[in-house]
Coordinates of C-alpha atoms and ligand atoms in Angstrom, one line a residue:
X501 CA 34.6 -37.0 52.7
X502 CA 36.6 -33.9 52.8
X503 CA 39.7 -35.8 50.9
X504 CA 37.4 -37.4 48.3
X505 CA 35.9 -33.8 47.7
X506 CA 39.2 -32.0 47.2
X507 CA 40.7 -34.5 45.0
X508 CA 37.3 -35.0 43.1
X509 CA 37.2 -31.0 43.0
X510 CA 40.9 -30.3 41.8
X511 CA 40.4 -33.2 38.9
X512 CA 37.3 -32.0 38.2
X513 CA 37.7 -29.2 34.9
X514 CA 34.3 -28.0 33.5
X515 CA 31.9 -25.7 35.2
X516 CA 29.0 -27.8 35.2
X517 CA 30.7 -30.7 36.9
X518 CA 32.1 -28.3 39.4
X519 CA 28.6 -27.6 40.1
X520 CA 27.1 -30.8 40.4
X521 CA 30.1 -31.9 42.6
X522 CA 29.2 -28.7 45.2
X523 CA 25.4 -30.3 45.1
X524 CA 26.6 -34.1 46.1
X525 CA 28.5 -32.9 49.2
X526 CA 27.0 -28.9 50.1
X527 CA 23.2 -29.6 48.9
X528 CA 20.6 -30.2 50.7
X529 CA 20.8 -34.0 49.8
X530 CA 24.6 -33.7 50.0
X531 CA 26.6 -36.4 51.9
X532 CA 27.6 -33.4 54.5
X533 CA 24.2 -32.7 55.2
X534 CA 23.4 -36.2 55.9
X535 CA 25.6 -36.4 58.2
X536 CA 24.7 -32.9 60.1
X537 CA 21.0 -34.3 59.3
X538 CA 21.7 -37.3 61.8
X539 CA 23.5 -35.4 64.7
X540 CA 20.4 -35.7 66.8
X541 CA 21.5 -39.1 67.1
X542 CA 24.6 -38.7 68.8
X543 CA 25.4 -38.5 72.9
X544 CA 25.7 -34.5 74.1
X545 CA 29.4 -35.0 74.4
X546 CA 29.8 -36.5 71.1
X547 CA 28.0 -33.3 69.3
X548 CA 30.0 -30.8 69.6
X549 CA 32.9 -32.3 68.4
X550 CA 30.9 -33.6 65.5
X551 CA 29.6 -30.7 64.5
X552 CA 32.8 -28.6 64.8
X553 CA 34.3 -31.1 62.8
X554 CA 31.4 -31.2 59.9
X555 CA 31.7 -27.4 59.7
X556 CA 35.2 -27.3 59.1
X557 CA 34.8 -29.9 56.7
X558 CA 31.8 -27.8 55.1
X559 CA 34.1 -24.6 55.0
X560 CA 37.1 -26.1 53.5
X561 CA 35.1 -27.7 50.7
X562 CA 33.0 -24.1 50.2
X563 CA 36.4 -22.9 49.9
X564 CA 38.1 -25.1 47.3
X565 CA 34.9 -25.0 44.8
X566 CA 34.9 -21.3 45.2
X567 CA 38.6 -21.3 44.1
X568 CA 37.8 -23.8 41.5
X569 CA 35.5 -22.1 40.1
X570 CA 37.4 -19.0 39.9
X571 CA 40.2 -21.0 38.5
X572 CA 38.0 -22.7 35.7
X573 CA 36.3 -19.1 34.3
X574 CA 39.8 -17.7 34.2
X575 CA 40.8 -20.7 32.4
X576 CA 37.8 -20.2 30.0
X577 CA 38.3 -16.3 29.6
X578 CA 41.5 -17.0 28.5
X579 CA 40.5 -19.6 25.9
X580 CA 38.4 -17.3 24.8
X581 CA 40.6 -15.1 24.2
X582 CA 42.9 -16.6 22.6
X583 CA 40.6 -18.0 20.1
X584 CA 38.7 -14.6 19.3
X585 CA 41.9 -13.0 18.7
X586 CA 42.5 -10.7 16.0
X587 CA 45.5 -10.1 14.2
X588 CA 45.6 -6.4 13.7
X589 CA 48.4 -6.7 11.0
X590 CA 46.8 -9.0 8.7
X591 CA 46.0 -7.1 5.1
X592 CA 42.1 -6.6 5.2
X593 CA 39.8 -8.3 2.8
X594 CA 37.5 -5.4 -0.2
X595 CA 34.6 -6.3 -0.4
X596 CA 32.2 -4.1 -2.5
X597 CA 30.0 -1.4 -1.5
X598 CA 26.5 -1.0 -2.9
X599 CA 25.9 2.1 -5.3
X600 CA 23.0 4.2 -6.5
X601 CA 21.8 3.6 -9.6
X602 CA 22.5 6.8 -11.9
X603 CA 18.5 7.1 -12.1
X604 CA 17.9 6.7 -8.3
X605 CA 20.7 9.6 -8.1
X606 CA 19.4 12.4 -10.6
X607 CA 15.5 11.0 -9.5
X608 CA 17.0 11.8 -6.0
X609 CA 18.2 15.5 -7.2
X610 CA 14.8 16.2 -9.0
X611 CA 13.1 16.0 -5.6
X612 CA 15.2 18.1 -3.8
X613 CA 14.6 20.7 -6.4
X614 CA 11.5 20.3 -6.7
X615 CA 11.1 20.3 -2.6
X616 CA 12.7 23.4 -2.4
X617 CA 10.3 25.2 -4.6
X618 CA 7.5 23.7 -2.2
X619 CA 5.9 20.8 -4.3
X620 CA 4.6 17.6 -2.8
X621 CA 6.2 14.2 -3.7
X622 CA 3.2 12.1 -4.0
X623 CA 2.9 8.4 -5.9
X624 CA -0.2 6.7 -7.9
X625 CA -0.4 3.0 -8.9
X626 CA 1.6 1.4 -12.5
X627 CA -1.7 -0.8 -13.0
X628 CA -4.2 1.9 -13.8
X629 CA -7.9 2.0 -15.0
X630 CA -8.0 3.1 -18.9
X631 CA -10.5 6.5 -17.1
X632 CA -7.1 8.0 -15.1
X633 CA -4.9 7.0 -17.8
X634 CA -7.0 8.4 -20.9
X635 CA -10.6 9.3 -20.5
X636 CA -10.2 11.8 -17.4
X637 CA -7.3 13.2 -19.5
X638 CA -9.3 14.1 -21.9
X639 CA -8.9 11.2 -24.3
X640 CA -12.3 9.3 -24.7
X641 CA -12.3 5.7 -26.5
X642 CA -12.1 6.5 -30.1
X643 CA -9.4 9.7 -29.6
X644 CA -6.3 9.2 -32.0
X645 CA -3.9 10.4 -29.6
X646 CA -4.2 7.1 -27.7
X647 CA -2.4 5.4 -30.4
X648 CA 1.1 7.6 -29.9
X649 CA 1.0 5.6 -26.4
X650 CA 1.5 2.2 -27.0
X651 CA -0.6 0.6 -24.4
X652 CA -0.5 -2.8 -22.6
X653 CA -4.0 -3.4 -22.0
X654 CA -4.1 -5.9 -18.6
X655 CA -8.2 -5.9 -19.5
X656 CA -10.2 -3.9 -21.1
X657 CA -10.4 -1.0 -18.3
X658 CA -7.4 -1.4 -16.7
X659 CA -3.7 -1.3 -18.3
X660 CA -0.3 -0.7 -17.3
X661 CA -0.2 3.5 -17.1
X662 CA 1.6 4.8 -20.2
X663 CA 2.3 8.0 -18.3
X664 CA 2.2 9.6 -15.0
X665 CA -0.3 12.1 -15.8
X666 CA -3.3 10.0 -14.2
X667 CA -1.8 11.2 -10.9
X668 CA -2.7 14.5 -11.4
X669 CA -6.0 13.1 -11.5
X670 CA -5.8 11.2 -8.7
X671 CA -4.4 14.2 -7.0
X672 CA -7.1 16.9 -7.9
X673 CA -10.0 13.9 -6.6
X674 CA -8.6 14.4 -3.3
X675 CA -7.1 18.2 -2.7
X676 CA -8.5 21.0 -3.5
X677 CA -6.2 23.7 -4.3
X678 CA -4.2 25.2 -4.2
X679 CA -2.2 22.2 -5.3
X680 CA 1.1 22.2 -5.9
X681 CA 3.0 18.2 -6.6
X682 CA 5.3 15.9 -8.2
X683 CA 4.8 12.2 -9.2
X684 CA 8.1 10.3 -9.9
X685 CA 7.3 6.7 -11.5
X686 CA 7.1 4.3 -13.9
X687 CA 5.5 4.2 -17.3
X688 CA 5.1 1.4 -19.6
X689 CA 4.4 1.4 -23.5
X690 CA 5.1 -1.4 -26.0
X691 CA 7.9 0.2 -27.6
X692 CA 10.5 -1.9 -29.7
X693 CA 13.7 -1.7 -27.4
X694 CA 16.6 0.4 -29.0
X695 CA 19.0 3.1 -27.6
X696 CA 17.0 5.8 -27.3
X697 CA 13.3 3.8 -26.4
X698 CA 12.5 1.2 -23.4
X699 CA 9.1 -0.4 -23.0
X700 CA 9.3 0.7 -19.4
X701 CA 11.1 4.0 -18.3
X702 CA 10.1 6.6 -15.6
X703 CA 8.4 10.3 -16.1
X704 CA 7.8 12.8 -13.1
X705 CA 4.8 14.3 -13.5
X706 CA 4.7 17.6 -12.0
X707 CA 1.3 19.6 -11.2
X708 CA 0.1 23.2 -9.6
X709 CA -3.3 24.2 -9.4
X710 CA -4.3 27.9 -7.6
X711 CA -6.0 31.0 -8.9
X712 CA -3.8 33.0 -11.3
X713 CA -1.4 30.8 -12.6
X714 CA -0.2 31.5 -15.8
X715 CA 2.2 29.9 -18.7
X716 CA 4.7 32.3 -17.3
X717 CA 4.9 30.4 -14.3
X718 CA 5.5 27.3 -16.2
X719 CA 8.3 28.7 -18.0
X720 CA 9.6 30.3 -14.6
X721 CA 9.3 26.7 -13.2
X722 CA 10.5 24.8 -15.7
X723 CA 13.9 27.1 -16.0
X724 CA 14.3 26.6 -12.6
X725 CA 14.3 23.0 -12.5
X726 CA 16.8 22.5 -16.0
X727 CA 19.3 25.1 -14.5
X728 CA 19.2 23.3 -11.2
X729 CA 19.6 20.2 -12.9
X730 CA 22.4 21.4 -15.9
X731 CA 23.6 24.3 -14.0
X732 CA 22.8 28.2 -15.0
X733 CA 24.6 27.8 -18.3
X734 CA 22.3 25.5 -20.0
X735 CA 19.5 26.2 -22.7
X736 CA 16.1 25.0 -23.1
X737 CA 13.8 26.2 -26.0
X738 CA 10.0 25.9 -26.0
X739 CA 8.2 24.4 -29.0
X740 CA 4.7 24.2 -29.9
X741 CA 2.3 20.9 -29.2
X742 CA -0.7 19.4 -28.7
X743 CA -1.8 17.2 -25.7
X744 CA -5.1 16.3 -25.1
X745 CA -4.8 17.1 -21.5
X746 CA -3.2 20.4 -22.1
X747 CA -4.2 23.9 -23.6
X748 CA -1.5 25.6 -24.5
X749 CA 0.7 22.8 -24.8
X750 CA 4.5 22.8 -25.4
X751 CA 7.7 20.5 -25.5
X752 CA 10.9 21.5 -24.1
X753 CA 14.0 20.4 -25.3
X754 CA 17.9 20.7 -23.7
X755 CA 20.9 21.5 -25.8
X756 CA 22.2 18.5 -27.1
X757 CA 25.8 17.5 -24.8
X758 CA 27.0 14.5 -27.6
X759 CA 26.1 16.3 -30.9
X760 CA 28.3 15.5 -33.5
X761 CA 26.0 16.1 -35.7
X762 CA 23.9 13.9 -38.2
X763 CA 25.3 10.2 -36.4
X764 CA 24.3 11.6 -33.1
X765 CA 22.0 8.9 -31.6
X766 CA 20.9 10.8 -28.9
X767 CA 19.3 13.9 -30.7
X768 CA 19.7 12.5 -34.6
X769 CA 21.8 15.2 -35.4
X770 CA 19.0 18.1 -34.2
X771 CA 21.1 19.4 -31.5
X772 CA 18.7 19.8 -28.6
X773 CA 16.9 16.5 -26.8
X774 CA 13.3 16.4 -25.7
X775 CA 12.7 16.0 -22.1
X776 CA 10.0 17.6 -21.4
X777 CA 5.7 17.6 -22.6
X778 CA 3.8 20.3 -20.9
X779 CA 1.0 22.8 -20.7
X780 CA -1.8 24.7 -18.8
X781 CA -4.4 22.4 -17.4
X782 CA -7.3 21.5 -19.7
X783 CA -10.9 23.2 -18.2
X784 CA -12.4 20.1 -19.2
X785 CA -9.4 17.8 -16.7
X786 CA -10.1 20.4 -14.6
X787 CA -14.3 19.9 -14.3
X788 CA -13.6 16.0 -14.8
X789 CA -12.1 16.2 -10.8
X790 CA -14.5 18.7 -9.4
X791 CA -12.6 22.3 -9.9
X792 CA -14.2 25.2 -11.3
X793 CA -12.0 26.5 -14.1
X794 CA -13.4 29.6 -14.3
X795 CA -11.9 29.9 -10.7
X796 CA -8.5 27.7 -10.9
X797 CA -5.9 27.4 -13.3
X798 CA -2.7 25.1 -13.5
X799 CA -0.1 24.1 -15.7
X800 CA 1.2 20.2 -15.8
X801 CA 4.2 18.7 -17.3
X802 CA 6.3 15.5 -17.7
X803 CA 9.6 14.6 -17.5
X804 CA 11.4 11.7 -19.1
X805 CA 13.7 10.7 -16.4
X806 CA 16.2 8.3 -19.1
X807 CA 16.6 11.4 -21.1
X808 CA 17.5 13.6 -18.5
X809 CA 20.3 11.1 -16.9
X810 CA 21.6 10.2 -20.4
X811 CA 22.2 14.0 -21.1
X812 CA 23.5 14.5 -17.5
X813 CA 25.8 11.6 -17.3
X814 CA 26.8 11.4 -21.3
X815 CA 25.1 8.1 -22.0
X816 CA 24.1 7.0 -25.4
X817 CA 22.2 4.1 -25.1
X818 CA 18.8 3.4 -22.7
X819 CA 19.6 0.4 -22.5
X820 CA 22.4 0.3 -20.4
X821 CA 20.3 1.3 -17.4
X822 CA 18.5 -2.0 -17.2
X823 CA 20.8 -4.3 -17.9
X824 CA 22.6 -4.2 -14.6
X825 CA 26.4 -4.1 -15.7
X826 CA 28.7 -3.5 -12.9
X827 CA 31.2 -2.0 -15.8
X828 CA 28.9 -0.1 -15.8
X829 CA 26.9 0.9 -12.8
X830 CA 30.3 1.3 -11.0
X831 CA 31.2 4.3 -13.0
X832 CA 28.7 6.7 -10.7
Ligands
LIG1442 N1 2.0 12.7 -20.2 C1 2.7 13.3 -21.3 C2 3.5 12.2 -22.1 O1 3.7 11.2 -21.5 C3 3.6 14.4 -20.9 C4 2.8 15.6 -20.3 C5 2.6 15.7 -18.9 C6 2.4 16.6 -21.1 C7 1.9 16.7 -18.4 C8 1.7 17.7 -20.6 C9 1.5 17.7 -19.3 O2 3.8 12.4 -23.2

Protein backbone atom coordinates (compact mmCIF):
# COMPACT_ATOMS: atom_id res chain seq x y z
CA UNK A 1 0.00 0.00 0.00
CA UNK A 2 2.50 2.49 1.07
CA UNK A 3 4.51 2.16 -2.42
CA UNK A 4 1.40 2.34 -4.54
CA UNK A 5 0.48 5.64 -2.45
CA UNK A 6 3.79 7.35 -2.93
CA UNK A 7 4.12 6.69 -6.48
CA UNK A 8 0.32 7.36 -7.14
CA UNK A 9 0.93 10.63 -4.94
CA UNK A 10 4.16 11.95 -6.61
CA UNK A 11 2.40 11.38 -10.28
CA UNK A 12 -0.47 12.70 -9.09
CA UNK A 13 -0.52 16.87 -10.20
CA UNK A 14 -3.89 18.61 -9.41
CA UNK A 15 -5.29 19.45 -6.11
CA UNK A 16 -8.37 17.77 -6.26
CA UNK A 17 -6.80 14.39 -7.16
CA UNK A 18 -4.38 14.90 -4.39
CA UNK A 19 -7.39 14.95 -2.28
CA UNK A 20 -9.28 12.23 -3.39
CA UNK A 21 -6.09 10.08 -3.30
CA UNK A 22 -5.61 11.09 0.68
CA UNK A 23 -9.55 9.75 1.06
CA UNK A 24 -8.80 6.23 -0.77
CA UNK A 25 -5.91 5.32 1.68
CA UNK A 26 -6.40 7.96 5.07
CA UNK A 27 -10.39 8.11 4.98
CA UNK A 28 -12.50 6.48 6.94
CA UNK A 29 -13.24 3.98 4.09
CA UNK A 30 -9.52 4.10 3.08
CA UNK A 31 -7.58 0.91 2.35
CA UNK A 32 -5.44 1.82 5.68
CA UNK A 33 -8.32 1.92 7.75
CA UNK A 34 -9.54 -1.41 6.59
CA UNK A 35 -6.80 -2.87 7.43
CA UNK A 36 -6.48 -1.18 11.17
CA UNK A 37 -10.48 -1.91 11.04
CA UNK A 38 -9.71 -5.80 10.93
CA UNK A 39 -6.85 -5.91 13.67
CA UNK A 40 -9.21 -7.44 16.03
CA UNK A 41 -8.78 -10.39 14.00
CA UNK A 42 -5.26 -10.96 14.54
CA UNK A 43 -3.39 -13.21 17.47
CA UNK A 44 -2.02 -10.79 20.56
CA UNK A 45 1.52 -11.30 19.25
CA UNK A 46 0.67 -10.47 15.76
CA UNK A 47 -0.89 -6.90 16.79
CA UNK A 48 1.47 -5.04 17.77
CA UNK A 49 3.63 -5.47 15.08
CA UNK A 50 0.68 -4.78 12.80
CA UNK A 51 -0.30 -1.91 14.13
CA UNK A 52 3.23 -0.34 14.44
CA UNK A 53 3.66 -1.14 11.00
CA UNK A 54 0.03 0.45 9.73
CA UNK A 55 1.04 3.55 11.60
CA UNK A 56 4.19 4.11 10.06
CA UNK A 57 2.60 3.40 6.86
CA UNK A 58 -0.28 6.00 7.91
CA UNK A 59 2.53 8.61 8.83
CA UNK A 60 4.60 8.41 5.87
CA UNK A 61 1.68 8.78 3.50
CA UNK A 62 0.21 11.89 5.79
CA UNK A 63 3.59 13.12 5.15
CA UNK A 64 4.07 12.90 1.37
CA UNK A 65 0.39 14.35 0.62
CA UNK A 66 1.14 17.18 2.97
CA UNK A 67 4.34 17.84 0.88
CA UNK A 68 2.38 17.40 -2.16
CA UNK A 69 0.11 19.49 -1.52
CA UNK A 70 2.52 22.18 -0.52
CA UNK A 71 4.33 21.43 -3.66
CA UNK A 72 1.14 21.71 -6.00
CA UNK A 73 -0.15 25.37 -4.44
CA UNK A 74 3.33 26.65 -4.95
CA UNK A 75 3.26 25.34 -8.33
CA UNK A 76 -0.11 27.03 -8.86
CA UNK A 77 0.94 30.50 -7.16
CA UNK A 78 3.52 30.60 -9.39
CA UNK A 79 1.40 30.01 -12.57
CA UNK A 80 -0.45 32.51 -11.37
CA UNK A 81 1.86 34.66 -11.28
CA UNK A 82 3.33 34.43 -14.19
CA UNK A 83 0.19 34.74 -16.11
CA UNK A 84 -1.24 37.90 -14.13
CA UNK A 85 1.99 39.58 -14.73
CA UNK A 86 2.24 43.06 -15.70
CA UNK A 87 4.66 44.65 -17.78
CA UNK A 88 5.25 47.98 -16.06
CA UNK A 89 7.16 49.36 -19.20
CA UNK A 90 4.59 48.79 -21.71
CA UNK A 91 3.15 52.44 -23.05
CA UNK A 92 -0.39 52.75 -21.50
CA UNK A 93 -3.59 52.74 -23.48
CA UNK A 94 -6.02 56.85 -23.30
CA UNK A 95 -9.03 56.18 -23.04
CA UNK A 96 -11.43 59.12 -22.55
CA UNK A 97 -12.70 60.73 -19.53
CA UNK A 98 -16.35 61.84 -19.25
CA UNK A 99 -16.93 65.72 -19.12
CA UNK A 100 -19.70 68.12 -17.90
CA UNK A 101 -21.79 69.46 -20.17
CA UNK A 102 -21.16 73.31 -20.34
CA UNK A 103 -24.91 73.66 -19.04
CA UNK A 104 -24.48 71.07 -16.14
CA UNK A 105 -21.29 73.39 -15.32
CA UNK A 106 -22.62 77.05 -15.18
CA UNK A 107 -26.29 75.23 -13.80
CA UNK A 108 -23.79 73.85 -11.27
CA UNK A 109 -22.26 77.52 -10.45
CA UNK A 110 -25.84 79.07 -10.33
CA UNK A 111 -26.55 76.94 -7.28
CA UNK A 112 -23.70 77.56 -5.43
CA UNK A 113 -24.50 81.27 -5.78
CA UNK A 114 -27.53 80.98 -5.17
CA UNK A 115 -26.86 78.54 -1.90
CA UNK A 116 -24.74 81.03 -0.60
CA UNK A 117 -27.25 83.69 -0.38
CA UNK A 118 -29.48 80.97 1.47
CA UNK A 119 -32.08 79.93 -1.24
CA UNK A 120 -33.55 76.39 -1.43
CA UNK A 121 -32.88 74.26 -4.53
CA UNK A 122 -36.16 72.66 -5.03
CA UNK A 123 -37.70 70.82 -8.40
CA UNK A 124 -41.46 70.59 -9.79
CA UNK A 125 -42.64 68.15 -12.60
CA UNK A 126 -42.04 69.02 -16.93
CA UNK A 127 -45.70 67.49 -17.38
CA UNK A 128 -47.80 70.17 -15.67
CA UNK A 129 -51.54 70.84 -15.29
CA UNK A 130 -52.54 74.06 -17.61
CA UNK A 131 -53.74 75.67 -13.55
CA UNK A 132 -49.67 75.79 -12.30
CA UNK A 133 -48.52 76.61 -15.59
CA UNK A 134 -51.15 79.54 -16.44
CA UNK A 135 -54.23 79.99 -14.48
CA UNK A 136 -52.53 80.17 -10.86
CA UNK A 137 -50.16 82.53 -12.63
CA UNK A 138 -52.56 84.67 -13.33
CA UNK A 139 -53.36 83.77 -16.88
CA UNK A 140 -57.00 82.44 -17.10
CA UNK A 141 -58.18 80.60 -20.47
CA UNK A 142 -58.81 83.33 -22.85
CA UNK A 143 -55.58 85.67 -21.52
CA UNK A 144 -53.46 86.80 -24.68
CA UNK A 145 -50.23 86.34 -23.04
CA UNK A 146 -50.63 82.54 -23.35
CA UNK A 147 -49.94 82.85 -26.91
CA UNK A 148 -46.16 84.31 -26.46
CA UNK A 149 -45.67 80.62 -24.87
CA UNK A 150 -45.98 78.31 -27.40
CA UNK A 151 -47.46 75.40 -25.62
CA UNK A 152 -47.59 71.58 -26.19
CA UNK A 153 -50.80 70.69 -25.00
CA UNK A 154 -50.43 66.72 -23.75
CA UNK A 155 -54.58 67.15 -23.11
CA UNK A 156 -56.51 69.71 -22.53
CA UNK A 157 -55.39 70.38 -18.68
CA UNK A 158 -52.13 69.19 -18.68
CA UNK A 159 -49.10 70.20 -21.03
CA UNK A 160 -45.52 70.14 -21.11
CA UNK A 161 -44.64 73.41 -18.59
CA UNK A 162 -43.54 76.32 -20.82
CA UNK A 163 -41.72 77.78 -17.81
CA UNK A 164 -40.59 77.17 -14.36
CA UNK A 165 -42.70 79.60 -12.73
CA UNK A 166 -45.53 76.97 -11.74
CA UNK A 167 -42.99 75.99 -9.05
CA UNK A 168 -43.40 78.89 -7.30
CA UNK A 169 -46.77 77.79 -7.09
CA UNK A 170 -46.18 74.60 -6.05
CA UNK A 171 -43.77 76.01 -3.60
CA UNK A 172 -46.11 78.64 -1.82
CA UNK A 173 -49.03 75.46 -1.55
CA UNK A 174 -46.69 73.91 0.72
CA UNK A 175 -44.45 76.64 2.84
CA UNK A 176 -45.48 79.37 4.27
CA UNK A 177 -43.01 82.10 4.42
CA UNK A 178 -40.76 83.20 4.66
CA UNK A 179 -39.78 81.53 1.55
CA UNK A 180 -36.83 81.91 -0.12
CA UNK A 181 -35.91 79.11 -3.45
CA UNK A 182 -34.67 78.29 -6.76
CA UNK A 183 -36.05 75.82 -9.41
CA UNK A 184 -33.50 74.79 -12.14
CA UNK A 185 -35.42 72.87 -15.07
CA UNK A 186 -36.69 72.32 -18.16
CA UNK A 187 -39.14 74.16 -20.27
CA UNK A 188 -40.65 73.32 -23.47
CA UNK A 189 -42.36 75.64 -26.18
CA UNK A 190 -42.98 74.82 -29.88
CA UNK A 191 -40.49 77.16 -31.12
CA UNK A 192 -38.96 76.70 -34.81
CA UNK A 193 -35.33 75.57 -33.94
CA UNK A 194 -32.60 78.22 -34.93
CA UNK A 195 -29.41 79.59 -33.18
CA UNK A 196 -30.80 81.55 -30.78
CA UNK A 197 -34.35 79.39 -30.02
CA UNK A 198 -34.79 75.49 -28.93
CA UNK A 199 -38.20 73.94 -28.41
CA UNK A 200 -36.76 72.64 -25.10
CA UNK A 201 -34.13 74.75 -23.00
CA UNK A 202 -33.85 75.20 -19.15
CA UNK A 203 -34.93 78.42 -16.91
CA UNK A 204 -34.20 78.69 -13.04
CA UNK A 205 -36.88 80.14 -11.49
CA UNK A 206 -35.92 81.88 -8.46
CA UNK A 207 -38.54 82.93 -5.57
CA UNK A 208 -38.58 84.93 -1.96
CA UNK A 209 -41.58 85.58 -0.14
CA UNK A 210 -41.38 87.44 3.63
CA UNK A 211 -42.74 90.63 4.97
CA UNK A 212 -40.94 93.73 3.48
CA UNK A 213 -39.47 92.82 0.53
CA UNK A 214 -39.03 95.23 -1.95
CA UNK A 215 -37.90 95.69 -5.84
CA UNK A 216 -34.68 96.91 -4.23
CA UNK A 217 -34.06 93.54 -3.09
CA UNK A 218 -34.59 92.17 -6.41
CA UNK A 219 -32.16 94.41 -7.91
CA UNK A 220 -29.73 93.75 -4.93
CA UNK A 221 -30.26 89.99 -5.85
CA UNK A 222 -30.21 89.95 -9.13
CA UNK A 223 -26.68 92.04 -9.20
CA UNK A 224 -25.43 89.63 -7.05
CA UNK A 225 -26.07 86.62 -9.00
CA UNK A 226 -24.75 88.34 -12.74
CA UNK A 227 -21.54 89.65 -10.99
CA UNK A 228 -20.98 86.27 -9.48
CA UNK A 229 -21.63 84.72 -12.63
CA UNK A 230 -19.67 87.49 -15.17
CA UNK A 231 -17.43 88.71 -12.46
CA UNK A 232 -17.77 92.43 -10.79
CA UNK A 233 -17.04 94.16 -14.11
CA UNK A 234 -20.12 93.23 -15.93
CA UNK A 235 -23.37 95.37 -16.69
CA UNK A 236 -26.85 94.56 -16.46
CA UNK A 237 -29.70 97.22 -17.26
CA UNK A 238 -33.31 96.95 -16.19
CA UNK A 239 -36.10 97.47 -18.71
CA UNK A 240 -39.72 97.81 -18.28
CA UNK A 241 -42.33 94.65 -18.85
CA UNK A 242 -45.28 93.07 -18.31
CA UNK A 243 -45.98 89.55 -16.88
CA UNK A 244 -49.01 88.47 -15.87
CA UNK A 245 -47.64 86.89 -12.76
CA UNK A 246 -45.69 89.96 -11.91
CA UNK A 247 -46.38 93.65 -10.81
CA UNK A 248 -43.78 95.63 -11.42
CA UNK A 249 -42.36 93.60 -13.92
CA UNK A 250 -38.90 93.97 -15.61
CA UNK A 251 -36.35 92.21 -18.08
CA UNK A 252 -32.77 92.24 -17.49
CA UNK A 253 -30.32 92.16 -20.02
CA UNK A 254 -26.22 91.50 -19.97
CA UNK A 255 -23.82 93.45 -22.11
CA UNK A 256 -23.49 91.75 -25.23
CA UNK A 257 -19.61 89.70 -25.17
CA UNK A 258 -19.81 88.91 -29.40
CA UNK A 259 -21.24 92.29 -30.58
CA UNK A 260 -20.00 93.29 -33.80
CA UNK A 261 -22.72 94.98 -34.37
CA UNK A 262 -25.74 94.72 -36.80
CA UNK A 263 -24.60 90.69 -37.94
CA UNK A 264 -24.40 89.78 -34.35
CA UNK A 265 -26.64 86.69 -34.01
CA UNK A 266 -26.63 86.68 -30.45
CA UNK A 267 -28.07 90.17 -29.52
CA UNK A 268 -28.96 91.41 -33.44
CA UNK A 269 -26.75 94.03 -33.27
CA UNK A 270 -28.49 95.61 -29.79
CA UNK A 271 -25.57 95.12 -27.67
CA UNK A 272 -26.96 93.66 -24.49
CA UNK A 273 -28.78 89.96 -24.35
CA UNK A 274 -31.84 89.13 -22.39
CA UNK A 275 -31.45 86.66 -19.67
CA UNK A 276 -33.61 87.47 -17.36
CA UNK A 277 -37.89 88.11 -16.80
CA UNK A 278 -38.72 89.29 -13.36
CA UNK A 279 -40.85 91.13 -10.91
CA UNK A 280 -42.69 91.48 -7.49
CA UNK A 281 -45.12 88.79 -6.82
CA UNK A 282 -48.64 89.39 -8.09
CA UNK A 283 -51.36 89.83 -4.87
CA UNK A 284 -53.65 87.88 -6.84
CA UNK A 285 -50.51 84.57 -7.19
CA UNK A 286 -50.09 85.47 -3.98
CA UNK A 287 -54.03 84.81 -2.57
CA UNK A 288 -54.31 81.92 -5.39
CA UNK A 289 -51.78 79.75 -2.79
CA UNK A 290 -53.17 80.92 0.52
CA UNK A 291 -50.84 84.14 1.48
CA UNK A 292 -52.20 87.26 2.61
CA UNK A 293 -50.60 90.05 0.52
CA UNK A 294 -51.43 92.63 2.54
CA UNK A 295 -49.03 90.71 4.97
CA UNK A 296 -46.20 89.18 2.47
CA UNK A 297 -44.54 90.39 -0.41
CA UNK A 298 -41.95 88.64 -2.93
CA UNK A 299 -40.31 89.24 -5.98
CA UNK A 300 -39.86 86.11 -8.70
CA UNK A 301 -37.70 85.89 -11.64
CA UNK A 302 -36.42 83.56 -14.48
CA UNK A 303 -33.38 82.79 -15.97
CA UNK A 304 -32.71 81.38 -19.37
CA UNK A 305 -29.94 79.00 -18.67
CA UNK A 306 -28.80 78.75 -22.86
CA UNK A 307 -28.44 82.44 -22.83
CA UNK A 308 -26.45 82.67 -19.90
CA UNK A 309 -23.81 79.77 -20.94
CA UNK A 310 -23.70 81.16 -24.57
CA UNK A 311 -22.63 84.62 -23.13
CA UNK A 312 -20.34 82.90 -20.60
CA UNK A 313 -18.61 80.51 -22.89
CA UNK A 314 -18.83 82.70 -26.27
CA UNK A 315 -21.26 80.40 -28.14
CA UNK A 316 -23.34 81.58 -31.01
CA UNK A 317 -25.57 78.97 -31.76
CA UNK A 318 -28.22 76.99 -29.19
CA UNK A 319 -28.00 74.39 -31.02
CA UNK A 320 -24.79 73.19 -30.44
CA UNK A 321 -25.75 72.10 -26.88
CA UNK A 322 -27.99 69.31 -27.97
CA UNK A 323 -26.41 67.92 -30.55
CA UNK A 324 -23.82 66.06 -28.60
CA UNK A 325 -20.51 66.85 -30.67
CA UNK A 326 -17.43 65.73 -28.93
CA UNK A 327 -15.69 68.74 -31.16
CA UNK A 328 -17.50 70.17 -29.32
CA UNK A 329 -18.32 69.17 -25.83
CA UNK A 330 -14.56 68.55 -25.37
CA UNK A 331 -13.64 72.11 -25.47
CA UNK A 332 -15.03 72.65 -21.57
N1 LIG B 1 -41.66 82.70 -16.52
C1 LIG B 1 -41.24 83.89 -17.24
C2 LIG B 1 -40.90 83.47 -18.67
O1 LIG B 1 -40.68 82.32 -18.94
C3 LIG B 1 -40.03 84.53 -16.58
C4 LIG B 1 -40.37 85.10 -15.25
C5 LIG B 1 -40.23 84.38 -14.10
C6 LIG B 1 -40.82 86.40 -15.17
C7 LIG B 1 -40.55 84.92 -12.88
C8 LIG B 1 -41.11 86.97 -13.95
C9 LIG B 1 -40.99 86.22 -12.81
O2 LIG B 1 -40.85 84.29 -19.54
Amino acid sequence: IKNTAIEKLEACSDLKALDELKVKYLGKKGELTAILKQMGKLSPEERPVIGQLANEVRAKIEEEVTQRIAQLKEKQLQEQLKAEKIDVTMPGKKFDVGKKHPLTIVMDEIKEIFLGMGFDVVSGPEVELDYYNFEALNLPKDHPARDTQDTFYITENTLLRTQTSPVQIRTMEKRKPPIRIISPGRVYRSDALDATHSPVFHQIEGLVVDKGVTMSDLKGTLEMFIKGLYGEDSQIRFRPHHFPFTEPSAEIDVMCFNCHGEGCRLCKGEGWIEVLGAGMVHPKVLLNCGIDPEEYSGFAFGVGLERVVMRRFNIDDIRMFFENDMRFLDQF
